[in-house]
Amino acid sequence: MAKAIDKYEVMYIINPNFSEEQIAAIVEKFKTLIEANGTLDELEEIGKRKLAYEINYISEGYYVLMKFTGEPGLPAELDRILGITDGILRRLITLRAE
């Protein structure tokens, strides 16, 4: 039986106080993770934006949007690693309706 493949997107916010190198390393880390376990369809670094509300006294964040295709277990693993990565303020993974 073929494994289910679904389309997802993840939006995550990186601490804007990190250096450009640190931000690039975080983006690359998650790009590599997705490519190793699925297919990266789109990567958009939206950049610094004002947050709707402060998170730990931080009022801005560096937004990244990734659209990817993978097996149902990939989002859970991605969410787990995002959750334990220093510098990630918030994350949201959703199933794309396409």
Short mmCIF file of N, CA, C and O in Angstrom, two decimals:
data_model
loop_
_atom_site.label_atom_id
_atom_site.label_comp_id
_atom_site.label_asym_id
_atom_site.label_seq_id
_atom_site.Cartn_x
_atom_site.Cartn_y
_atom_site.Cartn_z
N MET A 1 0.84 -1.19 0.00
CA MET A 1 0.00 0.00 0.00
C MET A 1 0.89 1.25 0.00
O MET A 1 1.85 1.33 0.74
N ALA A 2 0.55 2.21 -0.82
CA ALA A 2 1.34 3.44 -0.93
C ALA A 2 1.14 4.30 0.31
O ALA A 2 0.06 4.34 0.90
N LYS A 3 2.19 4.99 0.69
CA LYS A 3 2.12 5.87 1.85
C LYS A 3 1.41 7.16 1.45
O LYS A 3 1.55 7.63 0.32
N ALA A 4 0.67 7.72 2.40
CA ALA A 4 -0.04 8.97 2.14
C ALA A 4 0.96 10.12 2.06
O ALA A 4 1.87 10.22 2.87
N ILE A 5 0.79 10.96 1.06
CA ILE A 5 1.63 12.14 0.91
C ILE A 5 0.70 13.34 0.93
O ILE A 5 -0.27 13.40 0.18
N ASP A 6 0.99 14.29 1.82
CA ASP A 6 0.14 15.48 1.95
C ASP A 6 0.97 16.74 1.75
O ASP A 6 2.18 16.72 1.89
N LYS A 7 0.26 17.83 1.47
CA LYS A 7 0.91 19.13 1.29
C LYS A 7 0.69 19.96 2.56
O LYS A 7 -0.43 20.04 3.06
N TYR A 8 1.78 20.55 3.05
CA TYR A 8 1.72 21.34 4.28
C TYR A 8 2.40 22.69 4.07
O TYR A 8 3.13 22.88 3.11
N GLU A 9 2.17 23.59 5.02
CA GLU A 9 2.99 24.78 5.08
C GLU A 9 3.29 25.07 6.55
O GLU A 9 2.50 24.75 7.44
N VAL A 10 4.47 25.61 6.75
CA VAL A 10 4.90 25.99 8.10
C VAL A 10 5.34 27.45 8.06
O VAL A 10 6.04 27.87 7.15
N MET A 11 4.85 28.21 9.03
CA MET A 11 5.28 29.59 9.22
C MET A 11 5.96 29.61 10.57
O MET A 11 5.39 29.14 11.55
N TYR A 12 7.20 30.08 10.60
CA TYR A 12 7.85 30.22 11.90
C TYR A 12 8.51 31.58 12.01
O TYR A 12 8.81 32.23 11.02
N ILE A 13 8.65 32.02 13.26
CA ILE A 13 9.19 33.35 13.55
C ILE A 13 10.47 33.18 14.35
O ILE A 13 10.48 32.52 15.39
N ILE A 14 11.54 33.78 13.83
CA ILE A 14 12.86 33.69 14.46
C ILE A 14 13.11 35.00 15.22
O ILE A 14 12.73 36.08 14.76
N ASN A 15 13.79 34.89 16.35
CA ASN A 15 14.18 36.06 17.14
C ASN A 15 14.98 37.02 16.25
O ASN A 15 16.01 36.64 15.70
N PRO A 16 14.52 38.28 16.10
CA PRO A 16 15.20 39.22 15.20
C PRO A 16 16.54 39.72 15.75
O PRO A 16 17.30 40.35 15.03
N ASN A 17 16.82 39.44 17.01
CA ASN A 17 18.08 39.85 17.61
C ASN A 17 19.23 38.92 17.23
O ASN A 17 20.38 39.19 17.54
N PHE A 18 18.90 37.82 16.57
CA PHE A 18 19.93 36.90 16.09
C PHE A 18 20.66 37.55 14.91
O PHE A 18 20.08 38.36 14.19
N SER A 19 21.91 37.18 14.71
CA SER A 19 22.68 37.72 13.58
C SER A 19 22.15 37.12 12.27
O SER A 19 21.44 36.12 12.28
N GLU A 20 22.52 37.76 11.16
CA GLU A 20 22.12 37.24 9.84
C GLU A 20 22.60 35.82 9.65
O GLU A 20 21.90 34.98 9.07
N GLU A 21 23.81 35.52 10.14
CA GLU A 21 24.38 34.16 10.01
C GLU A 21 23.55 33.15 10.82
O GLU A 21 23.30 32.05 10.36
N GLN A 22 23.14 33.55 12.03
CA GLN A 22 22.34 32.65 12.87
C GLN A 22 20.98 32.39 12.23
O GLN A 22 20.51 31.25 12.22
N ILE A 23 20.36 33.44 11.70
CA ILE A 23 19.06 33.29 11.04
C ILE A 23 19.20 32.39 9.82
O ILE A 23 18.42 31.47 9.61
N ALA A 24 20.23 32.62 9.00
CA ALA A 24 20.47 31.80 7.80
C ALA A 24 20.69 30.34 8.19
O ALA A 24 20.20 29.43 7.50
N ALA A 25 21.39 30.10 9.30
CA ALA A 25 21.65 28.72 9.75
C ALA A 25 20.36 28.03 10.18
O ALA A 25 20.15 26.85 9.88
N ILE A 26 19.46 28.76 10.84
CA ILE A 26 18.18 28.18 11.25
C ILE A 26 17.33 27.84 10.03
O ILE A 26 16.76 26.75 9.92
N VAL A 27 17.25 28.77 9.08
CA VAL A 27 16.47 28.53 7.85
C VAL A 27 17.03 27.32 7.11
O VAL A 27 16.29 26.44 6.67
N GLU A 28 18.35 27.24 7.00
CA GLU A 28 19.00 26.13 6.32
C GLU A 28 18.74 24.80 7.04
O GLU A 28 18.52 23.77 6.40
N LYS A 29 18.75 24.84 8.37
CA LYS A 29 18.50 23.63 9.17
C LYS A 29 17.13 23.03 8.83
O LYS A 29 17.02 21.82 8.61
N PHE A 30 16.10 23.88 8.77
CA PHE A 30 14.75 23.37 8.50
C PHE A 30 14.55 23.04 7.03
O PHE A 30 13.81 22.11 6.70
N LYS A 31 15.23 23.75 6.16
CA LYS A 31 15.19 23.42 4.73
C LYS A 31 15.77 22.02 4.52
O LYS A 31 15.18 21.18 3.84
N THR A 32 16.91 21.75 5.16
CA THR A 32 17.57 20.44 5.05
C THR A 32 16.70 19.34 5.64
O THR A 32 16.58 18.26 5.06
N LEU A 33 16.08 19.61 6.79
CA LEU A 33 15.22 18.62 7.45
C LEU A 33 14.05 18.24 6.54
O LEU A 33 13.75 17.05 6.37
N ILE A 34 13.41 19.23 5.93
CA ILE A 34 12.28 18.95 5.04
C ILE A 34 12.75 18.19 3.80
O ILE A 34 12.13 17.21 3.40
N GLU A 35 13.86 18.62 3.21
CA GLU A 35 14.35 17.97 1.99
C GLU A 35 14.78 16.52 2.25
O GLU A 35 14.68 15.67 1.36
N ALA A 36 15.23 16.23 3.47
CA ALA A 36 15.65 14.86 3.81
C ALA A 36 14.45 13.94 4.01
O ALA A 36 14.58 12.72 3.85
N ASN A 37 13.29 14.50 4.35
CA ASN A 37 12.12 13.68 4.67
C ASN A 37 10.92 13.93 3.77
O ASN A 37 9.86 13.33 3.98
N GLY A 38 11.06 14.82 2.81
CA GLY A 38 9.93 15.15 1.93
C GLY A 38 10.42 16.01 0.78
O GLY A 38 11.58 15.94 0.40
N THR A 39 9.54 16.86 0.27
CA THR A 39 9.88 17.75 -0.83
C THR A 39 9.57 19.18 -0.43
O THR A 39 8.45 19.48 -0.02
N LEU A 40 10.55 20.07 -0.56
CA LEU A 40 10.34 21.49 -0.30
C LEU A 40 9.78 22.11 -1.57
O LEU A 40 10.44 22.13 -2.60
N ASP A 41 8.54 22.59 -1.51
CA ASP A 41 7.89 23.16 -2.69
C ASP A 41 8.19 24.65 -2.83
O ASP A 41 8.30 25.16 -3.94
N GLU A 42 8.28 25.34 -1.70
CA GLU A 42 8.50 26.79 -1.75
C GLU A 42 9.11 27.26 -0.43
O GLU A 42 8.74 26.76 0.63
N LEU A 43 10.04 28.19 -0.53
CA LEU A 43 10.66 28.79 0.67
C LEU A 43 10.62 30.30 0.48
O LEU A 43 11.15 30.82 -0.50
N GLU A 44 9.95 30.97 1.41
CA GLU A 44 9.86 32.43 1.33
C GLU A 44 10.31 33.03 2.65
O GLU A 44 9.70 32.79 3.69
N GLU A 45 11.41 33.78 2.60
CA GLU A 45 11.87 34.50 3.78
C GLU A 45 11.20 35.86 3.73
O GLU A 45 11.60 36.73 2.96
N ILE A 46 10.17 36.03 4.52
CA ILE A 46 9.39 37.27 4.51
C ILE A 46 10.19 38.39 5.16
O ILE A 46 10.09 39.54 4.77
N GLY A 47 10.99 38.05 6.16
CA GLY A 47 11.85 39.04 6.80
C GLY A 47 11.26 39.59 8.08
O GLY A 47 10.31 39.05 8.63
N LYS A 48 11.83 40.70 8.54
CA LYS A 48 11.41 41.30 9.81
C LYS A 48 10.06 41.98 9.67
O LYS A 48 9.84 42.75 8.74
N ARG A 49 9.19 41.68 10.62
CA ARG A 49 7.86 42.29 10.70
C ARG A 49 7.55 42.54 12.17
O ARG A 49 8.03 41.83 13.04
N LYS A 50 6.69 43.50 12.41
CA LYS A 50 6.24 43.77 13.77
C LYS A 50 5.27 42.66 14.17
O LYS A 50 4.42 42.26 13.38
N LEU A 51 5.41 42.17 15.40
CA LEU A 51 4.51 41.15 15.91
C LEU A 51 3.19 41.78 16.34
O LEU A 51 3.15 42.95 16.71
N ALA A 52 2.12 40.99 16.33
CA ALA A 52 0.82 41.49 16.77
C ALA A 52 0.85 41.79 18.27
O ALA A 52 0.16 42.68 18.74
N TYR A 53 1.66 41.04 19.01
CA TYR A 53 1.85 41.28 20.43
C TYR A 53 3.26 40.85 20.80
O TYR A 53 3.87 40.06 20.10
N GLU A 54 3.78 41.40 21.89
CA GLU A 54 5.14 41.07 22.30
C GLU A 54 5.23 39.63 22.79
O GLU A 54 4.31 39.12 23.43
N ILE A 55 6.34 38.98 22.47
CA ILE A 55 6.64 37.64 22.95
C ILE A 55 7.97 37.77 23.70
O ILE A 55 8.98 38.12 23.10
N ASN A 56 7.95 37.54 25.01
CA ASN A 56 9.16 37.67 25.83
C ASN A 56 9.84 39.03 25.62
O ASN A 56 11.05 39.10 25.46
N TYR A 57 9.03 40.09 25.61
CA TYR A 57 9.50 41.48 25.46
C TYR A 57 10.11 41.77 24.09
O TYR A 57 10.83 42.74 23.91
N ILE A 58 9.83 40.93 23.11
CA ILE A 58 10.32 41.13 21.74
C ILE A 58 9.12 41.57 20.90
O ILE A 58 8.07 40.92 20.93
N SER A 59 9.25 42.68 20.17
CA SER A 59 8.11 43.22 19.43
C SER A 59 8.21 42.98 17.92
O SER A 59 7.29 43.30 17.18
N GLU A 60 9.35 42.43 17.45
CA GLU A 60 9.52 42.11 16.03
C GLU A 60 9.94 40.66 15.89
O GLU A 60 10.42 40.05 16.84
N GLY A 61 9.77 40.13 14.69
CA GLY A 61 10.22 38.77 14.42
C GLY A 61 10.63 38.64 12.97
O GLY A 61 10.21 39.43 12.12
N TYR A 62 11.46 37.63 12.69
CA TYR A 62 11.90 37.34 11.33
C TYR A 62 11.04 36.17 10.84
O TYR A 62 11.17 35.05 11.34
N TYR A 63 10.15 36.45 9.92
CA TYR A 63 9.17 35.45 9.46
C TYR A 63 9.71 34.62 8.29
O TYR A 63 10.32 35.16 7.37
N VAL A 64 9.44 33.31 8.35
CA VAL A 64 9.81 32.40 7.27
C VAL A 64 8.60 31.52 6.96
O VAL A 64 7.98 30.97 7.88
N LEU A 65 8.27 31.37 5.69
CA LEU A 65 7.18 30.51 5.24
C LEU A 65 7.77 29.42 4.34
O LEU A 65 8.49 29.73 3.39
N MET A 66 7.46 28.17 4.67
CA MET A 66 7.90 27.04 3.83
C MET A 66 6.68 26.21 3.47
O MET A 66 5.88 25.88 4.34
N LYS A 67 6.57 25.89 2.20
CA LYS A 67 5.52 24.98 1.73
C LYS A 67 6.22 23.69 1.34
O LYS A 67 7.23 23.72 0.64
N PHE A 68 5.67 22.55 1.82
CA PHE A 68 6.34 21.28 1.56
C PHE A 68 5.34 20.14 1.43
O PHE A 68 4.17 20.27 1.79
N THR A 69 5.83 19.05 0.88
CA THR A 69 5.04 17.84 0.68
C THR A 69 5.75 16.72 1.43
O THR A 69 6.97 16.60 1.34
N GLY A 70 4.99 15.92 2.16
CA GLY A 70 5.61 14.83 2.89
C GLY A 70 4.59 13.89 3.50
O GLY A 70 3.40 14.09 3.38
N GLU A 71 5.11 12.87 4.17
CA GLU A 71 4.26 11.90 4.84
C GLU A 71 3.67 12.52 6.10
O GLU A 71 4.23 13.49 6.65
N PRO A 72 2.56 11.98 6.60
CA PRO A 72 1.90 12.55 7.77
C PRO A 72 2.77 12.68 9.03
O PRO A 72 2.48 13.52 9.88
N GLY A 73 3.83 11.92 9.17
CA GLY A 73 4.68 12.01 10.35
C GLY A 73 5.64 13.19 10.32
O GLY A 73 6.16 13.60 11.36
N LEU A 74 5.90 13.75 9.14
CA LEU A 74 6.87 14.85 9.00
C LEU A 74 6.48 16.11 9.78
O LEU A 74 7.33 16.66 10.48
N PRO A 75 5.23 16.58 9.72
CA PRO A 75 4.89 17.79 10.47
C PRO A 75 5.12 17.66 11.98
O PRO A 75 5.57 18.60 12.62
N ALA A 76 4.82 16.51 12.54
CA ALA A 76 5.01 16.30 13.98
C ALA A 76 6.49 16.39 14.35
O ALA A 76 6.86 17.01 15.34
N GLU A 77 7.34 15.78 13.54
CA GLU A 77 8.78 15.82 13.79
C GLU A 77 9.31 17.24 13.60
O GLU A 77 10.13 17.73 14.39
N LEU A 78 8.84 17.92 12.56
CA LEU A 78 9.25 19.30 12.30
C LEU A 78 8.83 20.19 13.47
O LEU A 78 9.62 21.00 13.96
N ASP A 79 7.61 20.02 13.96
CA ASP A 79 7.11 20.82 15.08
C ASP A 79 7.94 20.56 16.34
O ASP A 79 8.26 21.48 17.08
N ARG A 80 8.30 19.30 16.56
CA ARG A 80 9.11 18.94 17.74
C ARG A 80 10.46 19.65 17.69
O ARG A 80 10.90 20.25 18.68
N ILE A 81 11.11 19.63 16.53
CA ILE A 81 12.44 20.24 16.40
C ILE A 81 12.35 21.77 16.45
O ILE A 81 13.19 22.41 17.07
N LEU A 82 11.31 22.34 15.84
CA LEU A 82 11.10 23.79 15.94
C LEU A 82 10.93 24.19 17.42
O LEU A 82 11.45 25.21 17.85
N GLY A 83 10.23 23.36 18.16
CA GLY A 83 9.95 23.65 19.56
C GLY A 83 11.17 23.66 20.46
O GLY A 83 11.18 24.32 21.50
N ILE A 84 12.21 22.91 20.08
CA ILE A 84 13.41 22.84 20.92
C ILE A 84 14.58 23.64 20.35
O ILE A 84 15.69 23.58 20.86
N THR A 85 14.33 24.38 19.27
CA THR A 85 15.39 25.18 18.64
C THR A 85 15.43 26.57 19.25
O THR A 85 14.42 27.27 19.26
N ASP A 86 16.61 26.98 19.74
CA ASP A 86 16.78 28.33 20.28
C ASP A 86 16.49 29.35 19.19
O ASP A 86 16.91 29.19 18.05
N GLY A 87 15.77 30.40 19.55
CA GLY A 87 15.53 31.48 18.62
C GLY A 87 14.19 31.41 17.91
O GLY A 87 13.78 32.38 17.27
N ILE A 88 13.48 30.28 18.01
CA ILE A 88 12.16 30.18 17.38
C ILE A 88 11.13 30.72 18.37
O ILE A 88 10.96 30.16 19.46
N LEU A 89 10.47 31.84 18.01
CA LEU A 89 9.50 32.46 18.91
C LEU A 89 8.14 31.77 18.81
O LEU A 89 7.48 31.52 19.81
N ARG A 90 7.70 31.49 17.60
CA ARG A 90 6.41 30.85 17.34
C ARG A 90 6.50 30.03 16.07
O ARG A 90 7.31 30.33 15.20
N ARG A 91 5.60 29.04 15.95
CA ARG A 91 5.54 28.24 14.73
C ARG A 91 4.12 27.74 14.56
O ARG A 91 3.39 27.56 15.54
N LEU A 92 3.74 27.52 13.30
CA LEU A 92 2.42 26.98 12.99
C LEU A 92 2.54 26.15 11.71
O LEU A 92 3.01 26.65 10.69
N ILE A 93 2.11 24.91 11.81
CA ILE A 93 2.13 24.01 10.65
C ILE A 93 0.69 23.69 10.30
O ILE A 93 -0.09 23.31 11.17
N THR A 94 0.34 23.87 9.03
CA THR A 94 -1.03 23.61 8.59
C THR A 94 -1.02 22.74 7.33
O THR A 94 -0.05 22.72 6.59
N LEU A 95 -2.14 22.06 7.12
CA LEU A 95 -2.33 21.25 5.92
C LEU A 95 -2.82 22.21 4.83
O LEU A 95 -3.75 22.99 5.06
N ARG A 96 -2.17 22.18 3.67
CA ARG A 96 -2.58 23.06 2.55
C ARG A 96 -3.75 22.44 1.83
O ARG A 96 -3.73 21.25 1.51
N ALA A 97 -4.74 23.23 1.52
CA ALA A 97 -5.89 22.77 0.74
C ALA A 97 -5.64 23.13 -0.72
O ALA A 97 -5.88 24.24 -1.15
N GLU A 98 -5.07 22.19 -1.48
CA GLU A 98 -4.78 22.47 -2.89
C GLU A 98 -5.31 21.36 -3.77
O GLU A 98 -5.27 20.23 -3.43
#
